[in-house]
Amino acid sequence: EVQLVQSGAEVKKPGESLNISCTVSGYTFTRYWIGWVRQLPGKGLEWMGIVYPGDSDTRYSPSFQGQVTISADKSISAASLHLSSLRASDTAIYYCARHIQAYYYDSSGYPHSSYYFDYWGQGTLVTVSS
Amino acid sequence: EIVLTQSPVTLSLSPGERATLSCRTSQSVTNNFLAWYQQRPGQAPRLLIYDTSTRATGIPDRFSGSGSGTGFTLTISRLEPEDSAVYYCQQYGTSLLTFGGGTKVEIK
């Protein structure tokens, strides 16, 4: 059974940093992209970025590029999301999700990858407050 | 960035009724790469449909997806109480993945 188990809820002060972990089981960690999705309070879903544990290749949404760091540790089958210089606006639930890769071709015939999410962690609530 | 607009925002129906949820995109979705997720209160999202119409593992056949280009639909043929949730569409026809704002389905 595929499982993604995230670290527990966090309360942080503005300016602090934070790591959220996502430990997986039930599949070969290095064979699937895994990434993070943010859900602001009472709002929808935003894709943040992904890592390929096989070679640590990472890709970020432009909205989160430079704001977060995503990594993976093959030795413990875990992905991590690092948030630094936290602000109140970072208060949200953060989900890890296993990504399934799909391929499409642009108008020049060049292949690109894209993803949907087949398994999700339970979510980690991050509260940033002074 | 492809923008996804879901309608209606809220849908209130009785058990056994049919629910039709719409997802419109700001540009055509390559290969009709569109997925649907269900998020029950206090839970993580769950994959229902991918590639517009393929049900994910373990999803009952009363959930179905259809559409192409810029218009997509999730249909729940016979609502059950446990279908009370927010449903999101997501496109993956570009490398920048985006979600719709969600449709809340309430069971009377």
CSV table of C-alpha atoms in Angstrom, one decimal:
chain,number,residue,atom,x,y,z
A,1,GLU,CA,0.0,0.0,0.0
A,2,VAL,CA,1.4,3.4,-1.0
A,3,GLN,CA,1.6,5.8,1.9
A,4,LEU,CA,2.9,9.3,2.3
A,5,VAL,CA,3.3,10.4,5.9
A,6,GLN,CA,4.1,14.0,6.7
A,7,SER,CA,5.6,15.6,9.8
A,8,GLY,CA,3.3,17.2,12.3
A,9,ALA,CA,1.8,20.7,12.6
A,10,GLU,CA,4.1,23.6,13.2
A,11,VAL,CA,3.7,27.0,14.8
A,12,LYS,CA,6.4,29.5,13.9
A,13,LYS,CA,7.2,33.2,14.3
A,14,PRO,CA,7.7,35.5,11.3
A,15,GLY,CA,11.3,35.3,10.0
A,16,GLU,CA,11.8,31.8,11.2
A,17,SER,CA,12.4,28.8,8.9
A,18,LEU,CA,10.9,25.4,8.7
A,19,ASN,CA,11.3,22.0,7.2
A,20,ILE,CA,8.4,19.7,6.5
A,21,SER,CA,9.1,16.0,5.7
A,22,CYS,CA,7.2,13.5,3.8
A,23,THR,CA,8.2,9.8,4.3
A,24,VAL,CA,6.9,7.3,1.8
A,25,SER,CA,6.4,3.6,1.7
A,26,GLY,CA,4.8,1.0,-0.5
A,27,TYR,CA,6.7,1.9,-3.7
A,28,THR,CA,10.2,2.5,-5.0
A,29,PHE,CA,10.9,6.1,-3.9
A,30,THR,CA,13.5,6.8,-6.6
A,31,ARG,CA,11.2,6.0,-9.5
A,32,TYR,CA,8.5,8.7,-9.1
A,33,TRP,CA,8.6,12.5,-8.9
A,34,ILE,CA,7.3,13.8,-5.6
A,35,GLY,CA,6.3,17.3,-4.8
A,36,TRP,CA,4.4,19.8,-2.8
A,37,VAL,CA,1.0,21.6,-3.0
A,38,ARG,CA,-0.1,24.5,-0.9
A,39,GLN,CA,-3.6,25.2,0.4
A,40,LEU,CA,-4.2,28.6,2.0
A,41,PRO,CA,-6.9,28.7,4.7
A,42,GLY,CA,-10.2,28.1,3.1
A,43,LYS,CA,-8.8,28.4,-0.4
A,44,GLY,CA,-7.8,26.2,-3.4
A,45,LEU,CA,-4.7,24.3,-4.3
A,46,GLU,CA,-1.4,25.7,-5.7
A,47,TRP,CA,1.4,23.6,-7.1
A,48,MET,CA,4.8,24.5,-5.6
A,49,GLY,CA,7.4,22.2,-7.2
A,50,ILE,CA,8.8,18.7,-7.4
A,51,VAL,CA,11.9,16.6,-6.9
A,52,TYR,CA,13.0,13.4,-8.6
A,53,PRO,CA,14.6,11.3,-5.8
A,54,GLY,CA,16.6,9.3,-8.3
A,55,ASP,CA,18.9,12.1,-9.2
A,56,SER,CA,17.6,15.1,-7.1
A,57,ASP,CA,16.4,17.0,-10.1
A,58,THR,CA,14.1,19.7,-9.0
A,59,ARG,CA,11.5,21.9,-10.7
A,60,TYR,CA,9.6,24.8,-9.3
A,61,SER,CA,6.5,26.8,-10.1
A,62,PRO,CA,7.5,30.4,-10.9
A,63,SER,CA,5.4,31.5,-8.0
A,64,PHE,CA,7.6,29.6,-5.6
A,65,GLN,CA,11.0,29.7,-7.3
A,66,GLY,CA,13.5,31.1,-4.9
A,67,GLN,CA,11.0,31.1,-2.0
A,68,VAL,CA,11.2,27.4,-1.1
A,69,THR,CA,13.6,24.5,-1.4
A,70,ILE,CA,12.5,21.0,-2.2
A,71,SER,CA,14.8,18.0,-1.7
A,72,ALA,CA,14.8,14.3,-1.3
A,73,ASP,CA,16.8,11.8,0.8
A,74,LYS,CA,17.0,8.4,-0.8
A,75,SER,CA,18.4,6.8,2.3
A,76,ILE,CA,15.3,7.4,4.3
A,77,SER,CA,12.7,7.6,1.4
A,78,ALA,CA,11.7,11.1,2.4
A,79,ALA,CA,11.1,14.4,0.6
A,80,SER,CA,11.4,17.7,2.3
A,81,LEU,CA,10.1,21.2,1.9
A,82,HIS,CA,12.1,24.0,3.3
A,83,LEU,CA,10.5,27.4,3.9
A,84,SER,CA,12.6,30.3,5.1
A,85,SER,CA,11.9,33.8,6.3
A,86,LEU,CA,8.4,32.8,7.1
A,87,ARG,CA,5.6,35.4,6.9
A,88,ALA,CA,2.0,35.3,8.1
A,89,SER,CA,0.9,34.8,4.5
A,90,ASP,CA,2.7,31.4,4.6
A,91,THR,CA,0.1,30.1,7.0
A,92,ALA,CA,-1.4,27.2,5.1
A,93,ILE,CA,-1.7,23.4,4.8
A,94,TYR,CA,1.2,21.9,2.8
A,95,TYR,CA,0.6,18.6,1.1
A,96,CYS,CA,3.2,16.3,-0.4
A,97,ALA,CA,2.0,14.2,-3.4
A,98,ARG,CA,3.4,11.5,-5.6
A,99,HIS,CA,3.5,12.8,-9.2
A,100,ILE,CA,2.6,10.8,-12.2
A,101,GLN,CA,4.5,11.9,-15.3
A,102,ALA,CA,2.8,12.6,-18.6
A,103,TYR,CA,4.4,13.7,-21.8
A,104,TYR,CA,3.4,16.3,-24.4
A,105,TYR,CA,5.0,17.9,-27.4
A,106,ASP,CA,5.2,21.6,-28.1
A,107,SER,CA,4.7,23.1,-31.6
A,108,SER,CA,8.3,22.4,-32.5
A,109,GLY,CA,7.9,18.8,-31.6
A,110,TYR,CA,10.0,19.1,-28.5
A,111,PRO,CA,8.9,16.8,-25.6
A,112,HIS,CA,8.0,18.1,-22.2
A,113,SER,CA,6.9,16.5,-19.0
A,114,SER,CA,3.9,17.3,-16.9
A,115,TYR,CA,2.2,15.7,-13.9
A,116,TYR,CA,-0.9,14.8,-12.0
A,117,PHE,CA,-1.0,13.5,-8.4
A,118,ASP,CA,-2.1,10.0,-7.5
A,119,TYR,CA,-1.2,9.7,-3.8
A,120,TRP,CA,-1.2,12.5,-1.2
A,121,GLY,CA,0.2,12.9,2.3
A,122,GLN,CA,-2.2,13.9,5.1
A,123,GLY,CA,-1.1,17.5,5.1
A,124,THR,CA,0.9,19.6,7.5
A,125,LEU,CA,-0.6,22.7,8.9
A,126,VAL,CA,1.9,25.6,9.3
A,127,THR,CA,0.8,28.6,11.3
A,128,VAL,CA,3.0,31.7,11.3
A,129,SER,CA,2.1,34.2,14.0
A,130,SER,CA,3.9,36.6,16.2
B,1,GLU,CA,-0.5,30.1,-17.4
B,2,ILE,CA,-3.7,28.2,-18.1
B,3,VAL,CA,-6.5,29.5,-15.9
B,4,LEU,CA,-9.2,27.0,-14.8
B,5,THR,CA,-12.7,28.2,-13.9
B,6,GLN,CA,-15.1,25.9,-12.2
B,7,SER,CA,-18.8,26.2,-12.0
B,8,PRO,CA,-21.0,26.3,-10.1
B,9,VAL,CA,-19.2,27.3,-7.0
B,10,THR,CA,-21.7,25.4,-4.9
B,11,LEU,CA,-24.0,22.6,-5.8
B,12,SER,CA,-26.7,21.4,-3.4
B,13,LEU,CA,-28.5,18.2,-4.3
B,14,SER,CA,-30.2,15.2,-2.7
B,15,PRO,CA,-28.9,11.7,-2.5
B,16,GLY,CA,-29.5,9.7,-5.7
B,17,GLU,CA,-29.5,12.9,-7.9
B,18,ARG,CA,-27.0,13.5,-10.6
B,19,ALA,CA,-24.3,16.1,-10.2
B,20,THR,CA,-22.6,17.9,-13.2
B,21,LEU,CA,-19.5,19.9,-12.5
B,22,SER,CA,-17.9,22.1,-15.1
B,23,CYS,CA,-14.3,23.1,-15.6
B,24,ARG,CA,-13.4,25.6,-18.3
B,25,THR,CA,-9.8,26.5,-19.3
B,26,SER,CA,-8.4,29.7,-20.7
B,27,GLN,CA,-6.8,27.8,-23.5
B,28,SER,CA,-7.0,24.4,-25.0
B,29,VAL,CA,-5.5,21.7,-22.8
B,30,THR,CA,-2.9,19.7,-24.7
B,31,ASN,CA,-3.8,16.0,-25.0
B,32,ASN,CA,-6.8,16.7,-22.8
B,33,PHE,CA,-4.5,16.3,-19.8
B,34,LEU,CA,-7.0,17.1,-17.2
B,35,ALA,CA,-7.6,15.5,-13.7
B,36,TRP,CA,-10.2,15.7,-11.1
B,37,TYR,CA,-9.8,15.5,-7.3
B,38,GLN,CA,-12.1,15.2,-4.4
B,39,GLN,CA,-11.4,16.8,-1.1
B,40,ARG,CA,-13.6,15.9,1.9
B,41,PRO,CA,-13.6,18.2,4.9
B,42,GLY,CA,-10.4,17.9,6.9
B,43,GLN,CA,-8.8,15.5,4.4
B,44,ALA,CA,-6.2,15.6,1.7
B,45,PRO,CA,-7.3,15.6,-1.9
B,46,ARG,CA,-7.9,12.3,-3.6
B,47,LEU,CA,-7.4,11.6,-7.3
B,48,LEU,CA,-10.7,10.6,-9.0
B,49,ILE,CA,-10.1,11.0,-12.8
B,50,TYR,CA,-7.0,11.6,-15.0
B,51,ASP,CA,-6.6,12.0,-18.7
B,52,THR,CA,-10.1,13.6,-18.7
B,53,SER,CA,-12.0,10.3,-18.4
B,54,THR,CA,-9.9,7.6,-16.8
B,55,ARG,CA,-11.0,6.6,-13.3
B,56,ALA,CA,-8.2,6.2,-10.8
B,57,THR,CA,-7.8,3.0,-8.9
B,58,GLY,CA,-10.7,2.2,-6.6
B,59,ILE,CA,-13.0,5.0,-7.8
B,60,PRO,CA,-16.6,3.9,-8.2
B,61,ASP,CA,-18.1,4.0,-11.7
B,62,ARG,CA,-20.7,6.6,-10.7
B,63,PHE,CA,-17.9,9.1,-11.2
B,64,SER,CA,-17.2,9.9,-14.8
B,65,GLY,CA,-15.2,12.5,-16.7
B,66,SER,CA,-15.6,13.9,-20.2
B,67,GLY,CA,-14.7,16.9,-22.4
B,68,SER,CA,-12.0,18.2,-24.6
B,69,GLY,CA,-10.2,21.4,-25.6
B,70,THR,CA,-11.4,24.0,-23.1
B,71,GLY,CA,-14.5,22.4,-21.6
B,72,PHE,CA,-14.5,19.5,-19.2
B,73,THR,CA,-17.1,17.9,-17.0
B,74,LEU,CA,-17.2,15.7,-13.9
B,75,THR,CA,-20.4,13.8,-13.5
B,76,ILE,CA,-21.5,12.0,-10.4
B,77,SER,CA,-24.4,9.8,-11.6
B,78,ARG,CA,-26.1,9.0,-8.2
B,79,LEU,CA,-25.0,11.1,-5.3
B,80,GLU,CA,-24.3,9.4,-2.0
B,81,PRO,CA,-23.8,11.2,1.4
B,82,GLU,CA,-20.0,10.6,1.3
B,83,ASP,CA,-19.8,12.6,-1.9
B,84,SER,CA,-20.1,15.8,0.1
B,85,ALA,CA,-16.8,17.5,-0.7
B,86,VAL,CA,-15.0,20.1,-2.8
B,87,TYR,CA,-14.0,18.9,-6.2
B,88,TYR,CA,-11.0,20.4,-8.1
B,89,CYS,CA,-9.9,20.1,-11.7
B,90,GLN,CA,-6.2,20.3,-12.6
B,91,GLN,CA,-4.6,20.7,-16.0
B,92,TYR,CA,-1.3,19.1,-16.8
B,93,GLY,CA,-1.1,20.0,-20.5
B,94,THR,CA,1.7,22.5,-19.7
B,95,SER,CA,4.6,22.2,-17.4
B,96,LEU,CA,3.0,24.9,-15.1
B,97,LEU,CA,0.4,22.9,-13.3
B,98,THR,CA,-2.8,24.7,-12.3
B,99,PHE,CA,-6.0,24.0,-10.5
B,100,GLY,CA,-9.5,25.3,-10.7
B,101,GLY,CA,-11.0,27.1,-7.7
B,102,GLY,CA,-13.2,24.2,-6.8
B,103,THR,CA,-16.9,23.3,-6.7
B,104,LYS,CA,-18.4,22.4,-3.3
B,105,VAL,CA,-21.0,19.7,-3.5
B,106,GLU,CA,-23.5,19.6,-0.6
B,107,ILE,CA,-25.8,16.7,0.0
B,108,LYS,CA,-29.2,17.8,1.3
